[in-house]
C-alpha cells in the first residue's frame, strides 16, 4: 500500500469543517477580510420598505406609555384607550416593532429596536423582560394575551339558589370571595339564612327525620322535621311481623359478605342516602398545617390567555382559557398552598398556566386544573 505524503494529509485536514489554521497567520487574516467584505456587501444592499404598512407611535413621557398616532392594519387585540387616546403596553409596542408593524418615535426621532428595549424594559433586570418573552412567543404561535383583569364575567347571568349555596360554601371552605352578582341576587338572603339554620342543626348534633321511599320523593330532602337520634336502626314492618325470617335473611347476607354491617346496605334508608349522596360534589378542604401564612408567597397573574378561534373581542371579552403565572430564572415553582391561593383569588376561576423562563430563555409551561 502506498503511503500518503505529509503535504497531502495537511491539505485534506484543512478542507473539512474543523479549523486547523493557527491564529494570527496571514492566511487567517485574508479569510477574515473576505468574510467581512461579504457581510458588508449583504448589509449594504438596498432594501425596499413600505412606510405606509406600519403604524406610527410616539413615547408619551407624562403617561409613561406608547401613544399611537396612526394605526395601520388590524389593531383589535392591541392597545387600550385612555383619555380619548390609544396607548400600547410596553410588550405590545416591542412585539409590533419586531414584526415591523410599528414606527416608534422619541422627540420626533425614529427609535431603533435596541433603543426601544432600553426605553420600555429598562437597563436593569426586571420581570418585564420575562413577561415580554412569554408574550411574544405565545402571540407568534397564535394565542391572544391581554393584561390580567380579575373580573367576574358573569354579572349579566342571573344566579340560581345553587349558585348562592356554592358561593357561600366556597367562601367558608376556601375563603373565596363571593361575586357581586350573587350578593345582589334575591335568593342570596334566603339561602344564607337556610344554610345558617342547617349549620346550627349540625352543631347541636341534631339529625333530620328520614322518610320512607314510598312516602316521599327520593330526590328531595326534608330539612324541617328533626328528631333526636337514638343510635338504633328502626324496625321495619316485615321484621316486626316475622322476626325469624328477618334473622335468617340477615345471616344469609352476612355469610356471603365480609361483615355483618354489609347487610345494612339492603335497607331502604341506606339506598335513599346513597342516591342522595351520589348527587353531591365533594369539596376537599385544604390542610392548613402544611404551610403557614409566612411561607406562602404572594404571586401575581400576569396575562389572560385566549384561543384565537373563540371569537375574542377586546371590548367585551369572554372568560379566558388560562391565566398565566410567569416565573423567573431562579424563582421556585409554586407550592400547593400558593397555587390554591392564586386560584381562589379569582372572581371567575379558570385553570392556571405556570410559565417558567430558563437561563437560555427557554419557556416551559405547566397547566394546573382544579376540580
Coordinates of C-alpha atoms in Angstrom, one line a residue:
X1 CA 0.0 0.0 0.0
X2 CA 1.4 3.4 -1.0
X3 CA 1.9 5.8 1.9
X4 CA 0.2 9.2 1.8
X5 CA 2.6 12.2 1.8
X6 CA 2.6 14.8 4.7
X7 CA 1.6 17.7 2.4
X8 CA -1.4 15.7 1.1
X9 CA -2.6 14.9 4.6
X10 CA -2.3 18.6 5.7
X11 CA -4.3 19.7 2.6
X12 CA -7.1 17.2 3.3
X13 CA -7.2 18.2 7.0
X14 CA -7.8 21.8 6.1
X15 CA -10.7 21.1 3.7
X16 CA -13.1 20.0 6.4
X17 CA -15.5 22.0 8.8
X18 CA -13.0 21.9 11.6
X19 CA -10.5 24.8 11.6
X20 CA -6.8 23.8 11.8
X21 CA -5.2 27.1 10.7
X22 CA -3.2 28.7 13.6
X23 CA -4.4 32.1 14.9
X24 CA -2.5 35.2 13.9
X25 CA -1.3 33.9 10.5
X26 CA -1.6 35.7 7.1
X27 CA -4.0 33.1 5.8
X28 CA -6.4 33.7 8.7
X29 CA -6.3 37.4 8.1
X30 CA -7.1 37.1 4.4
X31 CA -10.0 34.7 5.2
X32 CA -11.5 37.1 7.8
X33 CA -11.2 40.1 5.5
X34 CA -13.1 38.1 2.9
X35 CA -15.9 37.3 5.4
X36 CA -16.1 40.9 6.4
X37 CA -16.4 42.0 2.8
X38 CA -19.2 39.5 2.2
X39 CA -21.0 40.7 5.3
X40 CA -20.6 44.4 4.3
X41 CA -21.9 43.6 0.9
X42 CA -25.0 41.9 2.2
X43 CA -25.7 44.8 4.7
X44 CA -25.2 47.5 2.0
X45 CA -27.8 46.1 -0.4
X46 CA -30.8 48.5 -0.9
X47 CA -34.0 47.3 0.8
X48 CA -37.5 48.4 0.0
X49 CA -39.7 49.3 3.0
X50 CA -43.3 50.3 2.7
X51 CA -43.7 53.0 5.3
X52 CA -47.4 53.0 4.8
X53 CA -47.6 49.5 6.2
X54 CA -46.5 50.5 9.7
X55 CA -48.3 52.3 12.4
X56 CA -46.9 55.5 13.9
X57 CA -46.5 56.0 17.6
X58 CA -44.5 58.2 19.9
X59 CA -43.4 58.0 23.5
X60 CA -45.6 59.9 26.0
X61 CA -43.4 60.9 29.0
X62 CA -46.4 62.0 31.0
X63 CA -48.3 58.7 30.8
X64 CA -45.1 56.6 30.6
X65 CA -46.6 54.7 27.6
X66 CA -46.6 54.5 23.8
X67 CA -49.1 56.8 22.2
X68 CA -50.4 55.6 18.8
X69 CA -50.7 58.5 16.3
X70 CA -51.7 56.5 13.3
X71 CA -53.0 52.9 13.0
X72 CA -52.3 50.6 10.1
X73 CA -53.7 47.1 9.8
X74 CA -55.7 45.3 12.4
X75 CA -55.3 46.6 16.0
X76 CA -58.2 44.8 17.5
X77 CA -56.1 42.9 20.0
X78 CA -53.6 45.6 20.8
X79 CA -53.7 48.8 22.9
X80 CA -56.1 50.4 25.4
X81 CA -58.0 53.7 25.4
X82 CA -57.2 56.4 28.0
X83 CA -58.4 60.0 27.8
X84 CA -59.6 59.5 24.2
X85 CA -56.2 58.3 23.0
X86 CA -54.9 54.9 22.1
X87 CA -51.9 53.6 24.0
X88 CA -49.8 50.4 23.8
X89 CA -48.5 48.4 26.6
X90 CA -44.7 48.0 26.6
X91 CA -44.8 44.4 25.5
X92 CA -47.3 45.2 22.7
X93 CA -45.1 48.0 21.4
X94 CA -42.0 45.8 21.4
X95 CA -43.8 43.0 19.6
X96 CA -45.1 45.3 16.9
X97 CA -41.6 46.8 16.5
X98 CA -40.1 43.3 16.0
X99 CA -42.8 42.4 13.5
X100 CA -42.1 45.7 11.5
X101 CA -45.6 46.9 12.1
X102 CA -44.7 50.0 14.2
X103 CA -42.5 53.0 13.9
X104 CA -41.8 54.4 17.3
X105 CA -40.5 58.0 17.7
X106 CA -38.9 59.7 20.6
X107 CA -39.0 63.5 20.5
X108 CA -39.6 63.3 16.7
X109 CA -36.6 60.9 16.2
X110 CA -37.1 57.3 15.0
X111 CA -36.0 54.8 17.6
X112 CA -34.2 51.5 16.8
X113 CA -35.3 48.3 18.4
X114 CA -32.3 48.4 20.7
X115 CA -33.2 51.9 21.9
X116 CA -36.8 50.7 22.4
X117 CA -35.6 47.8 24.5
X118 CA -33.8 50.2 26.8
X119 CA -36.7 52.6 27.0
X120 CA -39.5 50.2 27.5
X121 CA -37.8 47.4 29.5
X122 CA -35.1 49.5 31.3
X123 CA -31.4 48.9 31.8
X124 CA -31.8 46.8 35.0
X125 CA -33.2 43.3 35.3
X126 CA -36.9 43.4 35.9
X127 CA -39.8 40.9 35.4
X128 CA -40.8 42.9 32.3
X129 CA -38.2 41.0 30.2
X130 CA -39.6 37.6 31.1
X131 CA -43.2 38.9 30.6
X132 CA -42.3 40.1 27.1
X133 CA -40.5 36.9 26.2
X134 CA -43.6 34.9 27.1
X135 CA -46.0 37.4 25.4
X136 CA -44.0 37.5 22.2
X137 CA -43.6 33.7 22.0
X138 CA -47.2 32.8 22.6
X139 CA -48.5 35.6 20.4
X140 CA -46.4 34.4 17.5
X141 CA -47.8 30.9 17.7
X142 CA -51.4 32.2 17.6
X143 CA -52.6 32.8 21.1
X144 CA -54.2 36.1 22.3
X145 CA -52.7 37.6 25.5
X146 CA -54.1 40.5 27.4
X147 CA -53.3 42.1 30.7
X148 CA -54.9 40.1 33.6
X149 CA -58.2 41.5 34.7
X150 CA -59.8 39.9 37.7
X151 CA -63.4 40.4 36.8
X152 CA -66.3 38.0 37.3
X153 CA -67.6 37.9 33.7
X154 CA -71.0 36.6 34.8
X155 CA -72.5 39.8 36.1
X156 CA -75.3 39.6 33.5
X157 CA -76.1 36.0 34.4
X158 CA -78.9 35.6 37.0
X159 CA -77.6 33.2 39.7
X160 CA -79.8 30.4 41.0
X161 CA -80.2 29.1 44.5
X162 CA -77.5 26.5 43.9
X163 CA -75.0 29.2 42.8
X164 CA -75.7 31.1 46.0
X165 CA -75.2 28.0 48.1
X166 CA -71.9 27.1 46.4
X167 CA -70.7 30.7 46.7
X168 CA -71.3 30.7 50.4
X169 CA -69.8 27.2 50.9
X170 CA -66.6 28.1 49.0
X171 CA -66.4 31.4 50.9
X172 CA -66.2 29.4 54.2
X173 CA -64.1 26.5 53.0
X174 CA -61.6 28.1 50.6
X175 CA -62.0 31.8 51.6
X176 CA -63.1 32.6 48.1
X177 CA -64.7 36.0 47.6
X178 CA -68.5 36.0 46.9
X179 CA -69.3 37.5 43.5
X180 CA -71.2 40.8 43.5
X181 CA -74.0 39.4 41.3
X182 CA -74.6 36.6 43.8
X183 CA -74.8 39.1 46.7
X184 CA -77.4 41.1 44.7
X185 CA -79.5 38.0 43.9
X186 CA -82.9 37.7 45.5
X187 CA -82.1 34.1 46.5
X188 CA -78.9 35.1 48.4
X189 CA -80.5 36.2 51.7
X190 CA -82.9 33.2 51.7
X191 CA -80.1 30.6 51.0
X192 CA -77.8 32.2 53.5
X193 CA -80.5 32.0 56.3
X194 CA -81.2 28.4 55.4
X195 CA -77.6 27.4 55.5
X196 CA -77.2 29.1 58.8
X197 CA -80.0 27.1 60.2
X198 CA -78.5 23.9 58.8
X199 CA -75.2 24.8 60.4
X200 CA -76.8 25.3 63.8
X201 CA -78.6 22.0 63.4
X202 CA -75.3 20.2 62.7
X203 CA -73.5 22.0 65.5
X204 CA -76.2 20.9 68.0
X205 CA -75.8 17.3 66.7
X206 CA -79.4 17.1 65.5
X207 CA -80.4 14.9 62.6
X208 CA -83.1 15.3 60.0
X209 CA -86.0 12.9 60.0
X210 CA -85.7 10.3 57.3
X211 CA -88.8 9.5 55.2
X212 CA -89.6 6.2 53.5
X213 CA -89.2 6.0 49.8
X214 CA -92.9 5.2 49.4
X215 CA -93.9 8.4 51.2
X216 CA -91.6 11.0 49.7
X217 CA -89.6 11.6 46.6
X218 CA -86.0 10.3 46.9
X219 CA -84.7 13.4 45.1
X220 CA -85.8 15.8 47.9
X221 CA -84.6 16.1 51.4
X222 CA -86.8 17.4 54.3
X223 CA -84.8 19.8 56.4
X224 CA -87.8 20.9 58.5
X225 CA -88.6 17.8 60.6
X226 CA -86.0 17.0 63.2
X227 CA -85.7 14.1 65.6
X228 CA -83.1 13.1 68.2
X229 CA -81.2 10.0 67.1
X230 CA -81.3 7.0 69.5
X231 CA -78.4 5.3 67.7
X232 CA -80.5 2.3 66.7
X233 CA -82.0 1.2 63.4
X234 CA -85.7 1.3 63.1
X235 CA -87.6 -2.0 62.9
X236 CA -89.5 -2.4 59.6
X237 CA -93.0 -3.8 59.4
X238 CA -91.8 -7.1 57.9
X239 CA -89.3 -7.7 60.7
X240 CA -91.9 -7.0 63.4
X241 CA -94.3 -9.5 61.9
X242 CA -91.8 -12.2 61.2
X243 CA -88.6 -11.8 63.3
X244 CA -87.4 -15.3 62.4
X245 CA -87.4 -14.6 58.7
X246 CA -85.5 -11.3 59.3
X247 CA -82.8 -13.0 61.3
X248 CA -82.4 -15.7 58.6
X249 CA -82.1 -13.1 55.9
X250 CA -79.5 -11.2 57.9
X251 CA -77.4 -14.3 58.4
X252 CA -77.6 -15.2 54.7
X253 CA -76.4 -11.8 53.7
X254 CA -73.7 -11.8 56.3
X255 CA -72.4 -15.2 55.4
X256 CA -72.0 -14.2 51.8
X257 CA -70.2 -11.0 52.6
X258 CA -67.2 -9.9 54.7
X259 CA -69.0 -8.2 57.6
X260 CA -72.4 -8.2 59.4
X261 CA -72.5 -4.4 58.6
X262 CA -72.9 -5.2 54.9
X263 CA -76.4 -6.5 55.5
X264 CA -77.5 -2.9 56.3
X265 CA -76.8 -2.0 52.7
X266 CA -80.1 -3.6 51.7
X267 CA -82.1 -1.3 53.9
X268 CA -84.2 1.4 52.2
X269 CA -82.7 4.2 54.3
X270 CA -79.2 3.3 53.1
X271 CA -80.3 3.2 49.4
X272 CA -82.0 6.6 49.8
X273 CA -78.9 8.1 51.4
X274 CA -76.7 6.6 48.7
X275 CA -78.8 8.0 45.9
X276 CA -78.8 11.5 47.6
X277 CA -75.0 11.4 48.4
X278 CA -74.2 10.5 44.7
X279 CA -75.6 13.9 43.7
X280 CA -73.2 15.8 45.9
X281 CA -70.0 17.5 44.6
X282 CA -67.2 16.7 47.1
X283 CA -65.1 19.7 48.1
X284 CA -61.9 18.7 49.8
X285 CA -60.7 21.1 52.5
X286 CA -57.0 22.1 52.4
X287 CA -54.6 21.1 55.1
X288 CA -53.6 24.3 56.9
X289 CA -50.8 22.6 58.8
X290 CA -48.6 22.1 55.7
X291 CA -47.8 25.8 55.2
X292 CA -48.1 28.8 57.4
X293 CA -49.0 32.2 56.1
X294 CA -45.4 33.4 56.3
X295 CA -44.3 30.6 53.9
X296 CA -46.9 31.4 51.3
X297 CA -45.6 33.8 48.6
X298 CA -47.9 36.5 47.1
X299 CA -47.7 35.5 43.4
X300 CA -49.5 37.5 40.8
X301 CA -51.1 36.6 37.5
X302 CA -49.6 38.4 34.5
X303 CA -51.8 37.7 31.5
X304 CA -55.2 36.2 30.5
X305 CA -54.8 33.8 27.6
X306 CA -57.5 33.3 24.9
X307 CA -57.6 30.9 21.9
X308 CA -57.7 32.5 18.5
X309 CA -60.8 30.6 17.4
X310 CA -63.0 31.6 20.3
X311 CA -64.2 34.9 18.8
X312 CA -62.2 37.2 21.2
X313 CA -63.4 40.8 21.5
X314 CA -61.4 43.2 23.5
X315 CA -64.4 45.4 24.4
X316 CA -66.5 42.5 25.7
X317 CA -64.2 39.6 26.3
X318 CA -65.4 36.2 27.4
X319 CA -63.8 34.2 30.2
X320 CA -60.1 33.3 29.4
X321 CA -59.0 29.8 28.7
X322 CA -56.0 30.1 31.1
X323 CA -54.4 32.6 33.4
X324 CA -50.6 33.0 33.1
X325 CA -48.3 33.0 36.1
X326 CA -44.7 33.8 34.9
X327 CA -41.7 32.6 37.0
X328 CA -38.2 34.0 36.6
X329 CA -34.9 32.1 36.1
X330 CA -34.2 31.3 39.8
X331 CA -37.7 31.5 41.1
X332 CA -39.0 28.2 42.5
X333 CA -42.3 26.7 41.4
X334 CA -45.3 27.5 43.5
X335 CA -46.4 25.1 46.2
X336 CA -49.8 23.5 46.5
X337 CA -50.9 26.2 49.0
X338 CA -49.6 29.0 46.8
X339 CA -51.3 27.8 43.6
X340 CA -54.5 27.2 45.6
X341 CA -54.4 30.7 47.0
X342 CA -54.0 32.2 43.5
X343 CA -56.8 30.1 42.2
X344 CA -59.2 31.1 45.0
X345 CA -58.5 34.8 44.5
X346 CA -60.0 34.7 41.0
X347 CA -63.5 36.1 40.7
X348 CA -64.1 33.8 37.8
X349 CA -61.9 30.7 38.3
X350 CA -60.2 29.2 35.3
X351 CA -57.1 26.9 35.1
X352 CA -53.7 28.3 35.9
X353 CA -50.9 28.1 33.4
X354 CA -47.5 28.4 35.1
X355 CA -44.7 29.5 32.7
X356 CA -41.1 29.2 33.6
X357 CA -38.3 31.1 31.8
X358 CA -34.9 29.4 31.9
X359 CA -31.4 30.9 31.8
X360 CA -31.2 30.2 28.0
X361 CA -34.6 32.0 27.6
X362 CA -36.4 28.7 27.0
X363 CA -40.0 28.6 28.1
X364 CA -41.7 25.7 29.8
X365 CA -45.4 25.7 30.7
X366 CA -47.4 23.6 33.2
X367 CA -51.2 23.6 33.5
X368 CA -53.0 23.3 36.9
X369 CA -56.6 22.1 36.7
X370 CA -58.9 22.3 39.7
X371 CA -61.9 20.2 40.2

